[in-house]
Amino acid sequence: MGQAREGPLNGGEERLKLIIGRQKAQTRGNMDIAGKRRAAIVTDVQGCFATWKHGSLAVPGSDELYVRSVEAATRLLRSEGFFVLATQDWHPPDHISFAKNHPGKEPFDTIEINGRTQVLWPSHCVQGTDDARLLVDESLFAAVIRKAQNPLFDSYSAVQDDSGEKTGLEATLREKGIVSVVIYGIALDYCVRATAIDLVHAGFKTAVVESLCRGVSPETSVQAITQMREEGVNVVQDLHEALADSLSQGG
Ligand code: VGL
Ligand code: ZN
């Protein structure tokens, strides 16, 4: 090591390289300290759903502080070796869930389509618009799963749409050997609920972090929590509990 390399920064630099090297190794394997492979799924944290961005379908409590807390939690999980994914509601302008595509209907009306109840929403998360952008630092995500792109079917679940067509989320998790998932985001009573229930049915150990979620309404959020628990989802209050749970036996 020559004269020019000596100096106050050098030792620190070497140590930093070591830390980065270790983080890379950990992230590459997506392996946590218990040897289990875990994923975090950041659900639809997008401008359209955020009061912070005056979104087209802004969900109460989704202010800047909320989004920053989601981002901080996501950074932590990634540094813990989680395989981190985002989902993104990504509709064409003629999507079946938009009230404006059903003459005489208003947002939040419900209609029956082929035996399914469809809530009609304000137009939201239209592909390629600012409104549809993810609000969390995208460099944290190994992949972004886009959903509800078919104009004829809605898809609260990030696993499959209402016709049963798969998004690729489940295949991606299996390919990575994931056994347990931690889910949070928007909306607790729609996308988070549907995604968590599909993943627990698919055999993943599934936790939802309530404090990192926001719901469209208090009533449907309470129902969603009850339903998720009945289906075997572990709904926890905060990230601490989710981490403890994902390290426990059986995961
Ligand atoms: C969602 C309402 C409409 C969601 C998507 O992702 O929770 N909610 N579209
Ligand atoms: Zn939608």
mmCIF file of C-alpha atoms and ligand atoms in Angstrom:
data_model
loop_
_atom_site.group_PDB
_atom_site.id
_atom_site.type_symbol
_atom_site.label_atom_id
_atom_site.label_comp_id
_atom_site.label_asym_id
_atom_site.label_seq_id
_atom_site.Cartn_x
_atom_site.Cartn_y
_atom_site.Cartn_z
ATOM 1 C CA MET A 1 0.000 0.000 0.000
ATOM 2 C CA GLY A 2 1.671 3.243 -1.156
ATOM 3 C CA GLN A 3 2.054 6.594 0.516
ATOM 4 C CA ALA A 4 -0.903 8.073 -1.354
ATOM 5 C CA ARG A 5 -3.318 5.487 0.032
ATOM 6 C CA GLU A 6 -2.572 6.347 3.629
ATOM 7 C CA GLY A 7 -4.678 8.841 5.477
ATOM 8 C CA PRO A 8 -7.609 9.164 7.815
ATOM 9 C CA LEU A 9 -10.158 7.865 5.303
ATOM 10 C CA ASN A 10 -8.441 4.640 4.420
ATOM 11 C CA GLY A 11 -9.271 2.492 7.444
ATOM 12 C CA GLY A 12 -12.854 3.658 7.313
ATOM 13 C CA GLU A 13 -13.102 2.921 3.629
ATOM 14 C CA GLU A 14 -11.895 -0.621 4.123
ATOM 15 C CA ARG A 15 -14.388 -1.187 6.909
ATOM 16 C CA LEU A 16 -17.195 0.215 4.780
ATOM 17 C CA LYS A 17 -16.273 -2.158 1.946
ATOM 18 C CA LEU A 18 -16.465 -5.065 4.366
ATOM 19 C CA ILE A 19 -19.910 -4.010 5.552
ATOM 20 C CA ILE A 20 -21.150 -3.550 1.997
ATOM 21 C CA GLY A 21 -19.705 -6.934 1.033
ATOM 22 C CA ARG A 22 -21.531 -8.597 3.878
ATOM 23 C CA GLN A 23 -24.808 -6.869 3.005
ATOM 24 C CA LYS A 24 -24.495 -8.009 -0.599
ATOM 25 C CA ALA A 25 -23.930 -11.598 0.425
ATOM 26 C CA GLN A 26 -26.905 -11.450 2.721
ATOM 27 C CA THR A 27 -29.163 -9.884 0.111
ATOM 28 C CA ARG A 28 -28.072 -12.243 -2.651
ATOM 29 C CA GLY A 29 -29.243 -15.249 -0.675
ATOM 30 C CA ASN A 30 -32.347 -13.534 0.733
ATOM 31 C CA MET A 31 -31.565 -15.577 3.777
ATOM 32 C CA ASP A 32 -32.181 -14.335 7.283
ATOM 33 C CA ILE A 33 -30.349 -15.344 10.437
ATOM 34 C CA ALA A 34 -32.661 -18.269 11.048
ATOM 35 C CA GLY A 35 -31.960 -19.614 7.558
ATOM 36 C CA LYS A 36 -35.491 -18.886 6.409
ATOM 37 C CA ARG A 37 -36.240 -16.958 3.292
ATOM 38 C CA ARG A 38 -38.557 -14.048 3.889
ATOM 39 C CA ALA A 39 -40.187 -11.487 1.641
ATOM 40 C CA ALA A 40 -41.713 -8.068 2.260
ATOM 41 C CA ILE A 41 -44.513 -6.920 -0.043
ATOM 42 C CA VAL A 42 -45.100 -3.170 -0.110
ATOM 43 C CA THR A 43 -48.634 -2.923 -1.406
ATOM 44 C CA ASP A 44 -49.804 -0.099 -3.677
ATOM 45 C CA VAL A 45 -48.056 2.787 -1.916
ATOM 46 C CA GLN A 46 -48.812 5.072 -4.849
ATOM 47 C CA GLY A 47 -49.790 8.670 -5.437
ATOM 48 C CA CYS A 48 -53.397 7.744 -6.301
ATOM 49 C CA PHE A 49 -53.993 6.310 -2.819
ATOM 50 C CA ALA A 50 -52.089 8.978 -0.854
ATOM 51 C CA THR A 51 -53.528 12.085 0.784
ATOM 52 C CA TRP A 52 -49.922 13.367 0.654
ATOM 53 C CA LYS A 53 -50.202 13.586 -3.159
ATOM 54 C CA HIS A 54 -53.896 14.551 -3.224
ATOM 55 C CA GLY A 55 -54.428 11.212 -4.961
ATOM 56 C CA SER A 56 -57.472 10.373 -7.043
ATOM 57 C CA LEU A 57 -58.539 7.721 -4.492
ATOM 58 C CA ALA A 58 -56.753 9.070 -1.422
ATOM 59 C CA VAL A 59 -57.090 6.786 1.595
ATOM 60 C CA PRO A 60 -57.351 8.487 5.035
ATOM 61 C CA GLY A 61 -54.074 8.867 6.926
ATOM 62 C CA SER A 62 -51.783 8.317 3.952
ATOM 63 C CA ASP A 63 -49.800 11.495 4.546
ATOM 64 C CA GLU A 64 -46.090 12.109 4.030
ATOM 65 C CA LEU A 65 -45.200 10.803 7.488
ATOM 66 C CA TYR A 66 -47.006 7.548 6.743
ATOM 67 C CA VAL A 67 -45.142 7.077 3.461
ATOM 68 C CA ARG A 68 -41.811 7.864 5.126
ATOM 69 C CA SER A 69 -42.506 5.304 7.849
ATOM 70 C CA VAL A 70 -43.280 2.694 5.180
ATOM 71 C CA GLU A 71 -40.030 3.538 3.442
ATOM 72 C CA ALA A 72 -38.006 3.325 6.673
ATOM 73 C CA ALA A 73 -39.563 -0.045 7.527
ATOM 74 C CA THR A 74 -38.812 -1.302 4.030
ATOM 75 C CA ARG A 75 -35.178 -0.207 4.274
ATOM 76 C CA LEU A 76 -34.860 -2.045 7.573
ATOM 77 C CA LEU A 77 -36.377 -5.259 6.229
ATOM 78 C CA ARG A 78 -34.090 -5.143 3.225
ATOM 79 C CA SER A 79 -31.064 -4.740 5.450
ATOM 80 C CA GLU A 80 -32.316 -7.778 7.385
ATOM 81 C CA GLY A 81 -32.095 -9.813 4.188
ATOM 82 C CA PHE A 82 -35.727 -9.763 3.126
ATOM 83 C CA PHE A 83 -36.555 -10.127 -0.564
ATOM 84 C CA VAL A 84 -38.466 -6.878 -1.096
ATOM 85 C CA LEU A 85 -41.224 -6.457 -3.671
ATOM 86 C CA ALA A 86 -43.721 -3.724 -4.445
ATOM 87 C CA THR A 87 -47.140 -4.026 -6.007
ATOM 88 C CA GLN A 88 -48.643 -1.322 -8.194
ATOM 89 C CA ASP A 89 -52.279 -0.831 -9.183
ATOM 90 C CA TRP A 90 -51.938 -0.128 -12.923
ATOM 91 C CA HIS A 91 -55.217 0.459 -14.743
ATOM 92 C CA PRO A 92 -55.986 1.288 -18.379
ATOM 93 C CA PRO A 93 -58.277 4.358 -18.723
ATOM 94 C CA ASP A 94 -61.230 2.146 -19.756
ATOM 95 C CA HIS A 95 -60.992 -0.051 -16.649
ATOM 96 C CA ILE A 96 -64.157 -1.764 -15.451
ATOM 97 C CA SER A 97 -63.703 -0.504 -11.867
ATOM 98 C CA PHE A 98 -64.001 3.172 -12.839
ATOM 99 C CA ALA A 99 -67.427 4.726 -12.192
ATOM 100 C CA LYS A 100 -67.025 6.978 -15.247
ATOM 101 C CA ASN A 101 -67.103 3.858 -17.466
ATOM 102 C CA HIS A 102 -70.636 3.011 -16.213
ATOM 103 C CA PRO A 103 -73.149 5.665 -17.329
ATOM 104 C CA GLY A 104 -75.403 6.814 -14.498
ATOM 105 C CA LYS A 105 -73.141 5.431 -11.764
ATOM 106 C CA GLU A 106 -71.202 7.350 -9.150
ATOM 107 C CA PRO A 107 -67.939 6.531 -7.388
ATOM 108 C CA PHE A 108 -68.472 4.117 -4.470
ATOM 109 C CA ASP A 109 -71.678 2.674 -5.987
ATOM 110 C CA THR A 110 -71.563 -1.098 -6.319
ATOM 111 C CA ILE A 111 -72.715 -3.159 -9.292
ATOM 112 C CA GLU A 112 -72.997 -6.874 -10.021
ATOM 113 C CA ILE A 113 -70.806 -8.230 -12.810
ATOM 114 C CA ASN A 114 -71.134 -11.948 -13.619
ATOM 115 C CA GLY A 115 -72.134 -12.686 -10.032
ATOM 116 C CA ARG A 116 -69.343 -10.611 -8.503
ATOM 117 C CA THR A 117 -69.901 -7.401 -6.588
ATOM 118 C CA GLN A 118 -67.747 -4.650 -8.031
ATOM 119 C CA VAL A 119 -67.168 -1.398 -6.163
ATOM 120 C CA LEU A 120 -67.007 1.497 -8.619
ATOM 121 C CA TRP A 121 -64.117 3.833 -7.880
ATOM 122 C CA PRO A 122 -63.064 7.252 -9.020
ATOM 123 C CA SER A 123 -60.643 6.827 -11.943
ATOM 124 C CA HIS A 124 -57.292 6.074 -10.278
ATOM 125 C CA CYS A 125 -53.779 4.732 -10.871
ATOM 126 C CA VAL A 126 -54.024 5.120 -14.633
ATOM 127 C CA GLN A 127 -51.005 3.574 -16.345
ATOM 128 C CA GLY A 128 -48.179 6.030 -16.961
ATOM 129 C CA THR A 129 -49.664 8.929 -14.980
ATOM 130 C CA ASP A 130 -48.046 10.713 -12.053
ATOM 131 C CA ASP A 131 -50.965 9.536 -9.928
ATOM 132 C CA ALA A 132 -49.885 5.906 -10.426
ATOM 133 C CA ARG A 133 -46.254 6.398 -9.376
ATOM 134 C CA LEU A 134 -44.791 4.500 -6.452
ATOM 135 C CA LEU A 135 -43.935 6.772 -3.518
ATOM 136 C CA VAL A 136 -41.298 4.559 -1.898
ATOM 137 C CA ASP A 137 -37.689 4.623 -3.160
ATOM 138 C CA GLU A 138 -37.807 2.136 -6.029
ATOM 139 C CA SER A 139 -34.190 1.107 -5.550
ATOM 140 C CA LEU A 140 -35.405 -0.890 -2.530
ATOM 141 C CA PHE A 141 -37.454 -3.265 -4.696
ATOM 142 C CA ALA A 142 -36.177 -6.429 -6.370
ATOM 143 C CA ALA A 143 -39.305 -6.319 -8.538
ATOM 144 C CA VAL A 144 -42.562 -4.416 -8.979
ATOM 145 C CA ILE A 145 -45.692 -6.493 -9.599
ATOM 146 C CA ARG A 146 -48.254 -4.565 -11.653
ATOM 147 C CA LYS A 147 -51.897 -5.565 -11.373
ATOM 148 C CA ALA A 148 -55.402 -4.896 -12.722
ATOM 149 C CA GLN A 149 -54.133 -4.101 -16.202
ATOM 150 C CA ASN A 150 -56.951 -6.017 -17.931
ATOM 151 C CA PRO A 151 -59.805 -3.539 -18.621
ATOM 152 C CA LEU A 152 -62.404 -6.278 -17.993
ATOM 153 C CA PHE A 153 -61.304 -7.454 -14.543
ATOM 154 C CA ASP A 154 -60.360 -5.843 -11.263
ATOM 155 C CA SER A 155 -57.579 -7.227 -9.105
ATOM 156 C CA TYR A 156 -57.325 -6.270 -5.453
ATOM 157 C CA SER A 157 -55.124 -9.304 -5.011
ATOM 158 C CA ALA A 158 -51.570 -8.977 -6.270
ATOM 159 C CA VAL A 159 -51.584 -12.769 -6.781
ATOM 160 C CA GLN A 160 -54.399 -13.026 -9.346
ATOM 161 C CA ASP A 161 -57.152 -10.930 -10.880
ATOM 162 C CA ASP A 162 -60.901 -11.573 -10.668
ATOM 163 C CA SER A 163 -60.692 -13.914 -13.689
ATOM 164 C CA GLY A 164 -58.040 -15.987 -11.915
ATOM 165 C CA GLU A 165 -55.191 -14.806 -14.134
ATOM 166 C CA LYS A 166 -51.903 -14.852 -12.202
ATOM 167 C CA THR A 167 -49.662 -11.810 -11.969
ATOM 168 C CA GLY A 168 -46.443 -13.729 -11.432
ATOM 169 C CA LEU A 169 -46.100 -12.776 -7.745
ATOM 170 C CA GLU A 170 -46.521 -16.319 -6.469
ATOM 171 C CA ALA A 171 -44.126 -17.751 -9.071
ATOM 172 C CA THR A 172 -41.539 -15.117 -8.129
ATOM 173 C CA LEU A 173 -41.806 -15.957 -4.429
ATOM 174 C CA ARG A 174 -41.482 -19.697 -5.108
ATOM 175 C CA GLU A 175 -38.548 -19.196 -7.435
ATOM 176 C CA LYS A 176 -36.767 -17.364 -4.602
ATOM 177 C CA GLY A 177 -37.612 -20.088 -2.087
ATOM 178 C CA ILE A 178 -39.636 -17.697 0.072
ATOM 179 C CA VAL A 179 -41.485 -19.343 2.964
ATOM 180 C CA SER A 180 -42.838 -16.337 4.836
ATOM 181 C CA VAL A 181 -44.122 -12.933 3.789
ATOM 182 C CA VAL A 182 -44.720 -9.644 5.572
ATOM 183 C CA ILE A 183 -47.277 -7.396 3.891
ATOM 184 C CA TYR A 184 -48.191 -3.747 4.443
ATOM 185 C CA GLY A 185 -49.444 -0.748 2.485
ATOM 186 C CA ILE A 186 -52.714 0.488 1.001
ATOM 187 C CA ALA A 187 -55.523 -0.335 1.155
ATOM 188 C CA LEU A 188 -55.790 -2.593 4.210
ATOM 189 C CA ASP A 189 -59.414 -3.456 3.386
ATOM 190 C CA TYR A 190 -58.850 -4.161 -0.334
ATOM 191 C CA CYS A 191 -55.453 -4.961 -1.792
ATOM 192 C CA VAL A 192 -53.651 -5.861 1.431
ATOM 193 C CA ARG A 193 -56.557 -8.090 2.527
ATOM 194 C CA ALA A 194 -56.900 -9.882 -0.812
ATOM 195 C CA THR A 195 -53.155 -10.368 -1.310
ATOM 196 C CA ALA A 196 -52.606 -11.674 2.225
ATOM 197 C CA ILE A 197 -55.498 -14.142 1.959
ATOM 198 C CA ASP A 198 -54.329 -15.461 -1.427
ATOM 199 C CA LEU A 199 -50.777 -15.909 -0.129
ATOM 200 C CA VAL A 200 -51.827 -17.700 3.056
ATOM 201 C CA HIS A 201 -54.016 -20.007 0.923
ATOM 202 C CA ALA A 202 -51.003 -20.619 -1.316
ATOM 203 C CA GLY A 203 -49.108 -21.906 1.737
ATOM 204 C CA PHE A 204 -46.938 -18.938 2.711
ATOM 205 C CA LYS A 205 -46.648 -17.979 6.346
ATOM 206 C CA THR A 206 -48.243 -14.534 6.115
ATOM 207 C CA ALA A 207 -48.172 -11.503 8.411
ATOM 208 C CA VAL A 208 -49.795 -8.102 7.910
ATOM 209 C CA VAL A 209 -48.440 -5.079 9.799
ATOM 210 C CA GLU A 210 -51.471 -3.018 10.718
ATOM 211 C CA SER A 211 -49.664 0.181 11.747
ATOM 212 C CA LEU A 212 -48.032 0.314 8.289
ATOM 213 C CA CYS A 213 -51.398 0.014 6.509
ATOM 214 C CA ARG A 214 -54.149 2.495 5.731
ATOM 215 C CA GLY A 215 -57.756 1.533 4.987
ATOM 216 C CA VAL A 216 -60.501 3.072 2.855
ATOM 217 C CA SER A 217 -62.978 2.947 5.767
ATOM 218 C CA PRO A 218 -62.863 1.919 9.444
ATOM 219 C CA GLU A 219 -65.781 -0.530 9.063
ATOM 220 C CA THR A 220 -64.316 -2.450 6.130
ATOM 221 C CA SER A 221 -60.885 -2.387 7.803
ATOM 222 C CA VAL A 222 -62.252 -4.084 10.942
ATOM 223 C CA GLN A 223 -63.999 -6.676 8.747
ATOM 224 C CA ALA A 224 -60.807 -7.206 6.753
ATOM 225 C CA ILE A 225 -58.758 -7.872 9.907
ATOM 226 C CA THR A 226 -61.336 -10.378 11.159
ATOM 227 C CA GLN A 227 -61.464 -12.117 7.796
ATOM 228 C CA MET A 228 -57.679 -12.243 7.427
ATOM 229 C CA ARG A 229 -57.329 -13.771 10.907
ATOM 230 C CA GLU A 230 -60.011 -16.360 10.130
ATOM 231 C CA GLU A 231 -58.061 -17.371 7.041
ATOM 232 C CA GLY A 232 -54.826 -17.760 9.002
ATOM 233 C CA VAL A 233 -53.081 -14.442 8.405
ATOM 234 C CA ASN A 234 -51.140 -13.143 11.406
ATOM 235 C CA VAL A 235 -52.257 -9.517 11.725
ATOM 236 C CA VAL A 236 -49.764 -7.746 13.997
ATOM 237 C CA GLN A 237 -49.599 -4.188 15.235
ATOM 238 C CA ASP A 238 -46.049 -3.252 14.390
ATOM 239 C CA LEU A 239 -42.899 -4.285 12.580
ATOM 240 C CA HIS A 240 -41.263 -5.643 15.754
ATOM 241 C CA GLU A 241 -43.944 -8.274 16.068
ATOM 242 C CA ALA A 242 -43.737 -9.164 12.391
ATOM 243 C CA LEU A 243 -39.967 -9.651 12.643
ATOM 244 C CA ALA A 244 -40.268 -11.763 15.782
ATOM 245 C CA ASP A 245 -42.965 -13.838 14.141
ATOM 246 C CA SER A 246 -41.037 -14.409 10.939
ATOM 247 C CA LEU A 247 -38.102 -15.746 12.991
ATOM 248 C CA SER A 248 -40.192 -18.074 15.102
ATOM 249 C CA GLN A 249 -40.543 -21.814 14.624
ATOM 250 C CA GLY A 250 -42.816 -23.042 11.897
ATOM 251 C CA GLY A 251 -41.966 -20.250 9.466
HETATM 252 C C1 VGL B 1 -57.323 -0.854 -4.451
HETATM 253 C C2 VGL B 1 -59.344 0.187 -4.565
HETATM 254 C C3 VGL B 1 -59.251 0.208 -5.938
HETATM 255 C C4 VGL B 1 -56.245 -1.420 -3.616
HETATM 256 C C5 VGL B 1 -57.210 -0.838 -5.806
HETATM 257 O O1 VGL B 1 -55.178 -1.717 -4.191
HETATM 258 O O2 VGL B 1 -56.432 -1.552 -2.397
HETATM 259 N N1 VGL B 1 -58.393 -0.350 -3.826
HETATM 260 N N2 VGL B 1 -58.187 -0.305 -6.541
HETATM 261 ZN ZN ZN B 2 -57.683 -0.053 -8.537
#
